[in-house]
mmCIF file of the C-alpha atoms, coordinates in Angstrom:
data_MODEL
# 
_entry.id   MODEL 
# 
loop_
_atom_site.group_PDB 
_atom_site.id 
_atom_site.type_symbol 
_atom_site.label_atom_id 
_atom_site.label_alt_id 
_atom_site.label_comp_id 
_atom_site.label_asym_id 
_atom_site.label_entity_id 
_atom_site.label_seq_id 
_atom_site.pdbx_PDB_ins_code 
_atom_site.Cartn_x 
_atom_site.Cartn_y 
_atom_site.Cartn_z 
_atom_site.occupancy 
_atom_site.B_iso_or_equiv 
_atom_site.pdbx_formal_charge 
_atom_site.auth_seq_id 
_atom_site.auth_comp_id 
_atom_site.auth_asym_id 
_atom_site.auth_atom_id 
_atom_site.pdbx_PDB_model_num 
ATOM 1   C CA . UNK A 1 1   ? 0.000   0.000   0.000   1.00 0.00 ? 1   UNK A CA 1 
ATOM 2   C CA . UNK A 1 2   ? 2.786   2.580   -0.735  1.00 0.00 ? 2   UNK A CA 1 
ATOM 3   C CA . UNK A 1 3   ? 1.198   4.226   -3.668  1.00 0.00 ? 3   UNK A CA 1 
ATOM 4   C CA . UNK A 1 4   ? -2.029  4.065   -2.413  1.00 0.00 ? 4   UNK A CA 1 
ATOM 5   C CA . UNK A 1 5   ? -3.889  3.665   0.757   1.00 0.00 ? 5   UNK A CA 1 
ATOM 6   C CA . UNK A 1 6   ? -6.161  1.446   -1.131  1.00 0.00 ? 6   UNK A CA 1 
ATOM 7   C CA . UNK A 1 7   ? -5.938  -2.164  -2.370  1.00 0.00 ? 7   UNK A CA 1 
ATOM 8   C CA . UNK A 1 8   ? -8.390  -3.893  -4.367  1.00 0.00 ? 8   UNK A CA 1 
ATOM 9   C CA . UNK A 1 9   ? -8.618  -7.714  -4.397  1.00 0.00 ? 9   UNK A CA 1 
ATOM 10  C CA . UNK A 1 10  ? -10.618 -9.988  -6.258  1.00 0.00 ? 10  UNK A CA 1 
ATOM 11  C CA . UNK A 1 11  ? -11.387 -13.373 -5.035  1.00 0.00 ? 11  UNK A CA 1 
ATOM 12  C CA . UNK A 1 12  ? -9.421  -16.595 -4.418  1.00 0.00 ? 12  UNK A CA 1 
ATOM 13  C CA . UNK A 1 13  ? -6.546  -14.557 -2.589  1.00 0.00 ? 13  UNK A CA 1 
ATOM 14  C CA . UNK A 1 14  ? -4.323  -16.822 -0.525  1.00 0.00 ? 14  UNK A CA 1 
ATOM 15  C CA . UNK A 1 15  ? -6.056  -19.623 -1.143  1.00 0.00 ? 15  UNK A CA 1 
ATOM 16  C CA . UNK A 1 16  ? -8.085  -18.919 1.765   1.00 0.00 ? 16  UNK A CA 1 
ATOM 17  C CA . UNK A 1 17  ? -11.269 -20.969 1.152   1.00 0.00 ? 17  UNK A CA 1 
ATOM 18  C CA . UNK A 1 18  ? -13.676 -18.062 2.550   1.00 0.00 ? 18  UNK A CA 1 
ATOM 19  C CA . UNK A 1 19  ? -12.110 -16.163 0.139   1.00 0.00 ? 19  UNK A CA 1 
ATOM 20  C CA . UNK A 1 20  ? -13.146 -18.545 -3.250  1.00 0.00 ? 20  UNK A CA 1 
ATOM 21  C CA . UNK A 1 21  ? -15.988 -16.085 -4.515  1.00 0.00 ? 21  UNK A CA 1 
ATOM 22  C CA . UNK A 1 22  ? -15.097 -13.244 -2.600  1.00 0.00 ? 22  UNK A CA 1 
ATOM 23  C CA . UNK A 1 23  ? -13.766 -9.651  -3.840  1.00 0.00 ? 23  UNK A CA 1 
ATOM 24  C CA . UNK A 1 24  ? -12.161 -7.247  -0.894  1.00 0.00 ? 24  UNK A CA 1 
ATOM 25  C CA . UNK A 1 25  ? -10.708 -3.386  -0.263  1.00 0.00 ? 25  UNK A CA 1 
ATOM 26  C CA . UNK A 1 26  ? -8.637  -3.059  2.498   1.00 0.00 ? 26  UNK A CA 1 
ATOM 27  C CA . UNK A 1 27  ? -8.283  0.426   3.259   1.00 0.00 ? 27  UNK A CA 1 
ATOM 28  C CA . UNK A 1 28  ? -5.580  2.268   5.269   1.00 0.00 ? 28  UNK A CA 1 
ATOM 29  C CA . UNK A 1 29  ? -7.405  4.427   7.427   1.00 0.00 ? 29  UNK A CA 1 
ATOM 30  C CA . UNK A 1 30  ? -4.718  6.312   9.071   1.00 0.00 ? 30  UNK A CA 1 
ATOM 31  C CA . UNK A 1 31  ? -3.622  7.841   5.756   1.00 0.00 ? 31  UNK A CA 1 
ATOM 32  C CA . UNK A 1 32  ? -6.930  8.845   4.324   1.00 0.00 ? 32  UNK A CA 1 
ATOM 33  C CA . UNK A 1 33  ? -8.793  10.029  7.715   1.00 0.00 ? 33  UNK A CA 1 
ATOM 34  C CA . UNK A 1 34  ? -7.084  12.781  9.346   1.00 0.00 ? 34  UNK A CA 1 
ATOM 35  C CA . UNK A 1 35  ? -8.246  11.688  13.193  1.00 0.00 ? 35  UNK A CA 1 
ATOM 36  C CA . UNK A 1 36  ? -6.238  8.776   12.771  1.00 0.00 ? 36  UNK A CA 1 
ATOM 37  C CA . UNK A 1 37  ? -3.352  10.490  10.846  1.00 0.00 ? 37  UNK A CA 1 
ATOM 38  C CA . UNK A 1 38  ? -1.792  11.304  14.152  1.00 0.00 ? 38  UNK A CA 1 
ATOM 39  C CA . UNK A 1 39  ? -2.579  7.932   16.065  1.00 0.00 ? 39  UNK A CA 1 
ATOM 40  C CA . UNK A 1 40  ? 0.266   5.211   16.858  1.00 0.00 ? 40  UNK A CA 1 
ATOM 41  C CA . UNK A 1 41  ? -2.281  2.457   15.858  1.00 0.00 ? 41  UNK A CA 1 
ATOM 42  C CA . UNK A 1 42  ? -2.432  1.521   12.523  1.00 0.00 ? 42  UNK A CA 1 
ATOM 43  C CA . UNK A 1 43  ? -6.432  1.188   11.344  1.00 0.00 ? 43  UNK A CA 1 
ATOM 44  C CA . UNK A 1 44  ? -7.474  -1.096  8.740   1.00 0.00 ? 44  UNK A CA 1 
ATOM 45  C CA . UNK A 1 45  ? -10.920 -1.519  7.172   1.00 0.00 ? 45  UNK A CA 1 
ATOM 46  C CA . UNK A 1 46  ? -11.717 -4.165  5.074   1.00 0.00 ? 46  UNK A CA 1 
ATOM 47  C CA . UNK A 1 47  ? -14.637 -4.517  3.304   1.00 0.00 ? 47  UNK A CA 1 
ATOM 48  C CA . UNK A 1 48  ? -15.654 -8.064  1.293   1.00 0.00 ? 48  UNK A CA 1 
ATOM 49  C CA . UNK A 1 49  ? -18.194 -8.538  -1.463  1.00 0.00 ? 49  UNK A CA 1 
ATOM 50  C CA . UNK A 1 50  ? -20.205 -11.952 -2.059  1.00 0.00 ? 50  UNK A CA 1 
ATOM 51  C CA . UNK A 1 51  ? -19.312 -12.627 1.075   1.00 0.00 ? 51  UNK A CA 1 
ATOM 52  C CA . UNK A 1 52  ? -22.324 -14.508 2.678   1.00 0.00 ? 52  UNK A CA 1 
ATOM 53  C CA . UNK A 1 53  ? -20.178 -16.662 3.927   1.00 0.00 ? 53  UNK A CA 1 
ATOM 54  C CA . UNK A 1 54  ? -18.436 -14.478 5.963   1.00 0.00 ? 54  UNK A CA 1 
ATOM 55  C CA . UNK A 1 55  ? -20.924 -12.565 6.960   1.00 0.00 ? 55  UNK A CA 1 
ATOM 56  C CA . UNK A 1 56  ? -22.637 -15.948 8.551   1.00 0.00 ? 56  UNK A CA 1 
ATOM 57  C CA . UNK A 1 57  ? -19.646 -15.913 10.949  1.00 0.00 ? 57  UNK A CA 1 
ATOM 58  C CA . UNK A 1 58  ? -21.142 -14.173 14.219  1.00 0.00 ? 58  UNK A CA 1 
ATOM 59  C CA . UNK A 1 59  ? -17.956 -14.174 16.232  1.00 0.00 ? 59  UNK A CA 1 
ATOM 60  C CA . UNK A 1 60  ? -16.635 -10.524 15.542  1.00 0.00 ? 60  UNK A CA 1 
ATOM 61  C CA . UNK A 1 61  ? -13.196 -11.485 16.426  1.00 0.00 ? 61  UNK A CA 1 
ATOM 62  C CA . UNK A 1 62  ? -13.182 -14.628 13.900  1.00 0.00 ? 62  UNK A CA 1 
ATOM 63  C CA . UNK A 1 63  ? -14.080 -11.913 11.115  1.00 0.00 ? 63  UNK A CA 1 
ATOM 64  C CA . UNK A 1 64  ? -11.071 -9.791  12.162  1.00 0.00 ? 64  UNK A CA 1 
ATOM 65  C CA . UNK A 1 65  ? -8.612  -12.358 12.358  1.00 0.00 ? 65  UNK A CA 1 
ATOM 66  C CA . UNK A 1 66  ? -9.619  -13.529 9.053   1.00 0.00 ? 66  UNK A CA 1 
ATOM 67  C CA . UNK A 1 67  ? -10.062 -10.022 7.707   1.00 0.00 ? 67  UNK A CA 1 
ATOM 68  C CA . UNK A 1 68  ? -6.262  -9.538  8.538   1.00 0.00 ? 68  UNK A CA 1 
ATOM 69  C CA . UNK A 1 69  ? -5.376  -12.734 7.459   1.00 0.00 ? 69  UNK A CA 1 
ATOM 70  C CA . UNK A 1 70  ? -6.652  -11.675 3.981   1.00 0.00 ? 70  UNK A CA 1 
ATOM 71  C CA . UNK A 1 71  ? -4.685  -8.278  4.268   1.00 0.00 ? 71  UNK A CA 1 
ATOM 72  C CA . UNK A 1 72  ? -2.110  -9.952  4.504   1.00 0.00 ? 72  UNK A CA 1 
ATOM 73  C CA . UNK A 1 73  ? -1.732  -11.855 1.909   1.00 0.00 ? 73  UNK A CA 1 
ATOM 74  C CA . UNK A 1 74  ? -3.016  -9.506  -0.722  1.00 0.00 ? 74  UNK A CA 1 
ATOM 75  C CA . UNK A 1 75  ? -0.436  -6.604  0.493   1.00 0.00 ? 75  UNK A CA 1 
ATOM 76  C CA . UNK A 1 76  ? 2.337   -9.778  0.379   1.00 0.00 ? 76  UNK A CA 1 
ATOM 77  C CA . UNK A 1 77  ? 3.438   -9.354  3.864   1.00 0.00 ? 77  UNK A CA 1 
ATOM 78  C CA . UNK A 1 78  ? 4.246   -12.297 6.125   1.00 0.00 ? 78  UNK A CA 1 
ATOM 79  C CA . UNK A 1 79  ? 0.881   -13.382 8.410   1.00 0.00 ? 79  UNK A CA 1 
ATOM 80  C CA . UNK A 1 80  ? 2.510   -12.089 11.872  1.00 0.00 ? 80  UNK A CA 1 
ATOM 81  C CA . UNK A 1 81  ? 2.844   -8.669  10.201  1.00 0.00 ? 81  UNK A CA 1 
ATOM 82  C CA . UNK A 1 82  ? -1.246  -8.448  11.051  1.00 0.00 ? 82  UNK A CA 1 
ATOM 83  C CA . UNK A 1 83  ? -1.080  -10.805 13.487  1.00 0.00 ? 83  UNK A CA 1 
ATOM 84  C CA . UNK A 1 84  ? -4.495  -10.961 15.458  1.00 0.00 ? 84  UNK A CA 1 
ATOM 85  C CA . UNK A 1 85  ? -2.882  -10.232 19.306  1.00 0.00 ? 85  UNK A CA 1 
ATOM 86  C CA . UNK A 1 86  ? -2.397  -6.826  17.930  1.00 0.00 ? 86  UNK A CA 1 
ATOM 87  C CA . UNK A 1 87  ? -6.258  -6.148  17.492  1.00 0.00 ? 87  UNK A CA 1 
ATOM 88  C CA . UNK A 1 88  ? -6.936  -3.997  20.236  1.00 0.00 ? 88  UNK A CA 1 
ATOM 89  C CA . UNK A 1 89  ? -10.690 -3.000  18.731  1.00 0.00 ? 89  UNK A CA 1 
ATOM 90  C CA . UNK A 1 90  ? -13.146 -4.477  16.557  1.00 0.00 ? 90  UNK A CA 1 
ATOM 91  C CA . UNK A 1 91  ? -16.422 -3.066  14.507  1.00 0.00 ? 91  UNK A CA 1 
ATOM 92  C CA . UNK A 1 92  ? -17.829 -5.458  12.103  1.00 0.00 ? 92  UNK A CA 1 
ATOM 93  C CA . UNK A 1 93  ? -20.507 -4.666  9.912   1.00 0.00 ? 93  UNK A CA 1 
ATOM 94  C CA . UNK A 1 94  ? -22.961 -7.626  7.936   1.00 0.00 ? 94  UNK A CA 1 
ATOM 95  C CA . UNK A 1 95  ? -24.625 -6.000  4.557   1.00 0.00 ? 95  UNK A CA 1 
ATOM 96  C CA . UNK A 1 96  ? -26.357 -9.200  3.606   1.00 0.00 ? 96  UNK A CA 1 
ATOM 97  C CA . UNK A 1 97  ? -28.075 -8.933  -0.383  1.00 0.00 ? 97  UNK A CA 1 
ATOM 98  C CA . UNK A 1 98  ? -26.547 -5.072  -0.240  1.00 0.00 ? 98  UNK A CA 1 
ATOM 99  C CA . UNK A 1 99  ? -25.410 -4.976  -3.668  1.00 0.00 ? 99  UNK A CA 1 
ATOM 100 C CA . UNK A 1 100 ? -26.863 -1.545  -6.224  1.00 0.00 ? 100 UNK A CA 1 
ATOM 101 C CA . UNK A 1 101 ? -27.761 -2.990  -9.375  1.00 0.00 ? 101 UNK A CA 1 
ATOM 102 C CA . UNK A 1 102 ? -28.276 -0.062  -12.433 1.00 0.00 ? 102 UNK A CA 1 
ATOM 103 C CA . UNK A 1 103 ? -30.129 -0.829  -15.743 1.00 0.00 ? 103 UNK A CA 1 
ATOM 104 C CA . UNK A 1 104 ? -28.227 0.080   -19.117 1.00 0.00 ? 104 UNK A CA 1 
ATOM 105 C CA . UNK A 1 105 ? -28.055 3.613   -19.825 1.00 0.00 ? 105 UNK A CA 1 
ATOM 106 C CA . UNK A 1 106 ? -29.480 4.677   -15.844 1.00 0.00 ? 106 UNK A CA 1 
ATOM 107 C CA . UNK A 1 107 ? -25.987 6.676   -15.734 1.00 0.00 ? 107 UNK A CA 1 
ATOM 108 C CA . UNK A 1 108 ? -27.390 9.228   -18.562 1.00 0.00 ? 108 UNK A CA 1 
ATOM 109 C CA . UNK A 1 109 ? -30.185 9.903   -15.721 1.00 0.00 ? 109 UNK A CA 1 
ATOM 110 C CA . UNK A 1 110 ? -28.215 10.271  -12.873 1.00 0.00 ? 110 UNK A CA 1 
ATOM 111 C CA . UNK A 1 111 ? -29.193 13.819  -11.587 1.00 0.00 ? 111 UNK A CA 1 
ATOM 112 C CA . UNK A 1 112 ? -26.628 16.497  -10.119 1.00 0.00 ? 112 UNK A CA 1 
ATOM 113 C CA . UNK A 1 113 ? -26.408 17.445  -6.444  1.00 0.00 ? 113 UNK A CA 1 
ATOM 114 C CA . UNK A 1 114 ? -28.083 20.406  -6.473  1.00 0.00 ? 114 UNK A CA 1 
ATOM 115 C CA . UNK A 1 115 ? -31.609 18.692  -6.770  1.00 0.00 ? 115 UNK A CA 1 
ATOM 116 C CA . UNK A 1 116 ? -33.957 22.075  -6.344  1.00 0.00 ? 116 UNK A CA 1 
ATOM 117 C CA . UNK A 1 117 ? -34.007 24.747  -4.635  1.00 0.00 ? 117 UNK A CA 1 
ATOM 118 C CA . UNK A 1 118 ? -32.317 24.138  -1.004  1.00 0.00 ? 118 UNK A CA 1 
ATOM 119 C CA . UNK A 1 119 ? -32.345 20.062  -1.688  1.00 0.00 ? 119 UNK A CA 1 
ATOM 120 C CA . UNK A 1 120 ? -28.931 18.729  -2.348  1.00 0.00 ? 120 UNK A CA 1 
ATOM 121 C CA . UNK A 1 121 ? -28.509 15.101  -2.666  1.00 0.00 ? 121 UNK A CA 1 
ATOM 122 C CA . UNK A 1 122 ? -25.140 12.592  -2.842  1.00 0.00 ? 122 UNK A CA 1 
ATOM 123 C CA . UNK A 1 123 ? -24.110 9.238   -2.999  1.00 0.00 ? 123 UNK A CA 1 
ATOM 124 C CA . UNK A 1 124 ? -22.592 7.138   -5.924  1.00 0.00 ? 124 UNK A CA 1 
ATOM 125 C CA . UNK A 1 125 ? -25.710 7.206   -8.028  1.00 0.00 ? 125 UNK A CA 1 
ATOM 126 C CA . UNK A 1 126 ? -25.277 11.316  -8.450  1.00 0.00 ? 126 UNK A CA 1 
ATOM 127 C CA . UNK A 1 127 ? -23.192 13.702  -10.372 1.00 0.00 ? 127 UNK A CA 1 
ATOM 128 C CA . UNK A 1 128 ? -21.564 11.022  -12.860 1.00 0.00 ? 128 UNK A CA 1 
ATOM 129 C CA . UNK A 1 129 ? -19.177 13.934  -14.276 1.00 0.00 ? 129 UNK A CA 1 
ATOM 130 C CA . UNK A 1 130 ? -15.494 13.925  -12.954 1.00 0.00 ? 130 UNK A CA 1 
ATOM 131 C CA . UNK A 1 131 ? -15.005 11.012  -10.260 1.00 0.00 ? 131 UNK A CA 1 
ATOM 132 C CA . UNK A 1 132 ? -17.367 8.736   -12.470 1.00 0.00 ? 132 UNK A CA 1 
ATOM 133 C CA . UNK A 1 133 ? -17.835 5.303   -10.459 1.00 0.00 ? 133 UNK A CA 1 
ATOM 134 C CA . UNK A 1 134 ? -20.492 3.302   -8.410  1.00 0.00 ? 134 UNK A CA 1 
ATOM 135 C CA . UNK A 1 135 ? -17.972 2.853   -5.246  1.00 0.00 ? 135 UNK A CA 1 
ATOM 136 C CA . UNK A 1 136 ? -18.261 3.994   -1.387  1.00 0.00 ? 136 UNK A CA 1 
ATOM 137 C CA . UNK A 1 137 ? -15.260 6.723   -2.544  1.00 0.00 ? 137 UNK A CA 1 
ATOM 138 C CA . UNK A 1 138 ? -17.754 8.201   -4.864  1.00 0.00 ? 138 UNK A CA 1 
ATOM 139 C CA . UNK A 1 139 ? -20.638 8.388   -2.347  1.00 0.00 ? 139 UNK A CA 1 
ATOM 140 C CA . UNK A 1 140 ? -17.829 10.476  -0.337  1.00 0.00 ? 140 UNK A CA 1 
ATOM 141 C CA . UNK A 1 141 ? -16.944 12.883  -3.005  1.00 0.00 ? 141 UNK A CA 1 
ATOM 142 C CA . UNK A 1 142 ? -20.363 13.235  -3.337  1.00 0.00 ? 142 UNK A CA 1 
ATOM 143 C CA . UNK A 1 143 ? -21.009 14.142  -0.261  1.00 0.00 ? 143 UNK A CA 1 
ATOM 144 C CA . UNK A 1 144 ? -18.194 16.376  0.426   1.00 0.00 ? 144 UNK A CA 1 
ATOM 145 C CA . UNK A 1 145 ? -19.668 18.170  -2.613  1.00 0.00 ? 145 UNK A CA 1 
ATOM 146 C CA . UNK A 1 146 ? -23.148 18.913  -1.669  1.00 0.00 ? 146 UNK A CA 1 
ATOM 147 C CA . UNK A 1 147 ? -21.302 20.036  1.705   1.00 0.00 ? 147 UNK A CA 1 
ATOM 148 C CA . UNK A 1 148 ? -19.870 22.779  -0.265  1.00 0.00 ? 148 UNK A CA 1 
ATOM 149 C CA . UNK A 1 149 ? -22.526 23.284  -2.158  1.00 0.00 ? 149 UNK A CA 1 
ATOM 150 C CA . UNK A 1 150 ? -24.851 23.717  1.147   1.00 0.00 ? 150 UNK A CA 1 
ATOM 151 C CA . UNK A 1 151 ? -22.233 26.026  2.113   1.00 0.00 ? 151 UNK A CA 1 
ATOM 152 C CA . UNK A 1 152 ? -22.236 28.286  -0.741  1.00 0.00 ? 152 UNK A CA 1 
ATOM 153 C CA . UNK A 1 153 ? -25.586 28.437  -0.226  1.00 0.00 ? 153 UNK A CA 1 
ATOM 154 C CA . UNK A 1 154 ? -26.116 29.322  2.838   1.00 0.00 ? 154 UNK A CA 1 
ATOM 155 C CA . UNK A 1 155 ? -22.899 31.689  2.777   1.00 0.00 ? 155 UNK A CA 1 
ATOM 156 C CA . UNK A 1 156 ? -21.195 29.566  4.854   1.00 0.00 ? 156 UNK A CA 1 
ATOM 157 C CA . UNK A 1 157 ? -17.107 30.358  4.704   1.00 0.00 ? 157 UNK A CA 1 
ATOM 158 C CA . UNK A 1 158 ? -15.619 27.440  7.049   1.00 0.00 ? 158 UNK A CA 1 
ATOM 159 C CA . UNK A 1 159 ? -16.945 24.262  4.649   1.00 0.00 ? 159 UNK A CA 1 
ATOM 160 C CA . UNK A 1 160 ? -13.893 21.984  4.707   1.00 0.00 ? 160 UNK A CA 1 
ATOM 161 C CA . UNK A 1 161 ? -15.213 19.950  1.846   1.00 0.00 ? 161 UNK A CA 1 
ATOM 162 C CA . UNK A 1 162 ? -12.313 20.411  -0.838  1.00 0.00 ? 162 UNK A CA 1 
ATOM 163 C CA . UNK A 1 163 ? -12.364 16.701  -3.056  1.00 0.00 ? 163 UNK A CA 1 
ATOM 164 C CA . UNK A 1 164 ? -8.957  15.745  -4.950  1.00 0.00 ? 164 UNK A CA 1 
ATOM 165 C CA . UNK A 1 165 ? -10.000 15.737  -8.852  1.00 0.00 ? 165 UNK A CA 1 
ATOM 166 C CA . UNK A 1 166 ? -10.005 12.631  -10.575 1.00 0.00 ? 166 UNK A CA 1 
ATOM 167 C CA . UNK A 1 167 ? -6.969  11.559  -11.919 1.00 0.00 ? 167 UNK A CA 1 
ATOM 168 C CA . UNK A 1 168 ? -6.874  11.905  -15.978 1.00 0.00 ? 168 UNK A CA 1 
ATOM 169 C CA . UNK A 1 169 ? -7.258  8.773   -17.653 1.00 0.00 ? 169 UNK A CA 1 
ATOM 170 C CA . UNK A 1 170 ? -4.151  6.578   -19.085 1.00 0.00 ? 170 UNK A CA 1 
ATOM 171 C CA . UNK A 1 171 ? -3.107  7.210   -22.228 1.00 0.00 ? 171 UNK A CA 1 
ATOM 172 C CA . UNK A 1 172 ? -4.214  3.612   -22.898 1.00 0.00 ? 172 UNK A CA 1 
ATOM 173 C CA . UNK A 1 173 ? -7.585  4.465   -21.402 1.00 0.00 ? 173 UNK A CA 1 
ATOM 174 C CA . UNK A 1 174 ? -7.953  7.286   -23.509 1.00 0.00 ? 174 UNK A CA 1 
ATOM 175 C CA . UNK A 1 175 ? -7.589  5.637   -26.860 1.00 0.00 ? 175 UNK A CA 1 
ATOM 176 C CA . UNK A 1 176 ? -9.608  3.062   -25.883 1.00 0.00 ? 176 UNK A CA 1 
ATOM 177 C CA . UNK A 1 177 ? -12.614 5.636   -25.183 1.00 0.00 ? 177 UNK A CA 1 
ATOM 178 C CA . UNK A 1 178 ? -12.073 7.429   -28.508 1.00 0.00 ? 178 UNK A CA 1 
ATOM 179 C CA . UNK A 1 179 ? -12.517 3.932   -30.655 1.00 0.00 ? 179 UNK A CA 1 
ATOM 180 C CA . UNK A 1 180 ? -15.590 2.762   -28.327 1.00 0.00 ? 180 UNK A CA 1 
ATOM 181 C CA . UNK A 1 181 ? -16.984 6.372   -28.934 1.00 0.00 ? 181 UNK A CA 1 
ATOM 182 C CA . UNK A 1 182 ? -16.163 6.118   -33.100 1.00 0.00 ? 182 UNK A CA 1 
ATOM 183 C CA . UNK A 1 183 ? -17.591 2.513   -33.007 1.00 0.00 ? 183 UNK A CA 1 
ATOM 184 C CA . UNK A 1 184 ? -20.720 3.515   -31.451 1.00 0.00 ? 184 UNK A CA 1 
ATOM 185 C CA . UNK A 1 185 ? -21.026 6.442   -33.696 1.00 0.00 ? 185 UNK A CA 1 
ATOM 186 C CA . UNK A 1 186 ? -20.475 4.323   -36.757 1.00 0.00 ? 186 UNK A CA 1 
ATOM 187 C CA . UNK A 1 187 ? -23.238 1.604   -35.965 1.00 0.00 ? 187 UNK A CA 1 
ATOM 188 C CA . UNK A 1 188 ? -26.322 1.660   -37.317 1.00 0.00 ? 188 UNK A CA 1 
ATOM 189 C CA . UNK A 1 189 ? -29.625 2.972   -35.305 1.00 0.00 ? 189 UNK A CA 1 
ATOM 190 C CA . UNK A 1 190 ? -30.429 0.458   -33.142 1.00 0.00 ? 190 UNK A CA 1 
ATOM 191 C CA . UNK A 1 191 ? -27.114 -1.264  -32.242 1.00 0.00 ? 191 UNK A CA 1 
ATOM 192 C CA . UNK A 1 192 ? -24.191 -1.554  -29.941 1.00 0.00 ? 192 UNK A CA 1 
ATOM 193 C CA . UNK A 1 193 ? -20.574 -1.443  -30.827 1.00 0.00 ? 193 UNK A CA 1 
ATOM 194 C CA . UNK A 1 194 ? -19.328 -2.440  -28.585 1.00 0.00 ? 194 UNK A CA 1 
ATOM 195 C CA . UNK A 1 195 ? -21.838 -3.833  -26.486 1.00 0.00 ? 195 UNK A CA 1 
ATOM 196 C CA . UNK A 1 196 ? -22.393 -1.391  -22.990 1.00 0.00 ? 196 UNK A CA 1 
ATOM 197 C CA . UNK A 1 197 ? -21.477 -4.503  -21.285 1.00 0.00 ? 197 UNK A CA 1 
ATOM 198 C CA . UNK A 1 198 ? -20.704 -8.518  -22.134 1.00 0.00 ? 198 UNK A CA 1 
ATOM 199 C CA . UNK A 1 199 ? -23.277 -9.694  -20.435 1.00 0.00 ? 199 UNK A CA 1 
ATOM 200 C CA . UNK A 1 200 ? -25.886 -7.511  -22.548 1.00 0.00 ? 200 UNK A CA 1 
ATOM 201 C CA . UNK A 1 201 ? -24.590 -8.906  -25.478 1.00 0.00 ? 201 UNK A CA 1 
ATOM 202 C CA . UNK A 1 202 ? -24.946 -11.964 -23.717 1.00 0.00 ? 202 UNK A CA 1 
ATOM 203 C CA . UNK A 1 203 ? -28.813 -11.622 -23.044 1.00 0.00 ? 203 UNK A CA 1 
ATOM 204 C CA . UNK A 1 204 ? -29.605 -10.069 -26.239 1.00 0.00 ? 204 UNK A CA 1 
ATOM 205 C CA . UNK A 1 205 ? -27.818 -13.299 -27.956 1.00 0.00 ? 205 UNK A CA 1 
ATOM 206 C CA . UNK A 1 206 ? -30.155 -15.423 -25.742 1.00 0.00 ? 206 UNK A CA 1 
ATOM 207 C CA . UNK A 1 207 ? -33.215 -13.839 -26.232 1.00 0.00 ? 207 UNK A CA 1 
ATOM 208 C CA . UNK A 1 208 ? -33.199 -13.596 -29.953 1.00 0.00 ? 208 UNK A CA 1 
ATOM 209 C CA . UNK A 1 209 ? -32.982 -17.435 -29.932 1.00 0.00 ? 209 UNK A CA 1 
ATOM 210 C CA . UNK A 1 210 ? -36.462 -18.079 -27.984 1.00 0.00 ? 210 UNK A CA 1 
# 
């Protein structure tokens, strides 16, 4: 985690068998939250996905200890780097079924923050200009956003809710836009090209053979 305070896992890390369909974040608190900037305990959060399985485990402790366990093997550290005798707290969290799901083309109708006059809203399903994702960062941006937008208009001058812009894409990311956007443009009215995702291509394939 030296470039970045966040690592993203997919599943079957470490060949842990909770881990065979679940995706994780682990998250380095103490560099992205400034009341822990100045701690001397480090403070992790890691959050799984399609992770019944965990989240079946009621002992808190048994989550942690495999939550670090699975820290440690995606940052590549030896286990006693996070071994559990160093927890000295514990908050676990079960989101059971608490996955968004978006139709095609719901991003085109995602409204700004500013929602009339004196209603601001946030969360990763708003504002799709700039930091353009469906993640928990988002939802913070978001929110930091309508903060200072609340501010502004109420006249409010002591709003700490400045947001890092989103980083430009690669170069590699960029060309690939530019040929998905001539592609679309060149297809006839009524098609995809590319596809807005595999698995609509996927559906459409399977439903034209019924």
């Amino acid at each position: 985690m030296r470039a970045s305070p966040v690592t993203v896992c997919g599943p079957e890390i470490g060949g842990m068998a909770e881990l065979s369909e679940a995706g994780f974040c682990v998250y380095d608190l103490q560099r992205m939250h400034d009341e822990h900037a100045a701690g001397d305990l480090a403070v992790l959060e890691v959050d799984f996905y399609r992770a019944e399985r965990i989240a079946d485990v009621d002992d808190d402790h048994a989550v942690a200890r495999l939550a670090l366990e699975a820290a440690a093997a995606a940052l590549g550290v030896p286990a006693a780097t996070l071994d559990p005798s160093l927890i000295v707290d514990v908050a676990v969290v079960r989101a059971r079924r608490a996955v968004s799901h978006f139709a095609l083309g719901s991003a085109a109708l995602s409204p700004g923050l500013r929602l009339g006059e004196g209603v601001y809203a946030c969360g990763d399903w708003v504002d799709r200009t700039g930091h353009a994702s469906w993640s928990t960062e988002k939802a913070v941006v978001t929110g930091r956003q309508a903060a200072a937008a609340v501010g502004r208009s109420l006249g409010l001058r002591a709003v700490d809710a400045q947001v890092i812009p989103a980083a430009e894409d690669t170069p590699q990311l960029a060309v690939l836009r530019k040929i998905s956007a001539a592609l679309r443009a060149a297809a006839p009215t009524g098609t995809a090209l590319p596809p807005p995702a595999p698995w609509a291509a996927l559906l459409k394939a399977v439903s034209s053979q019924r």
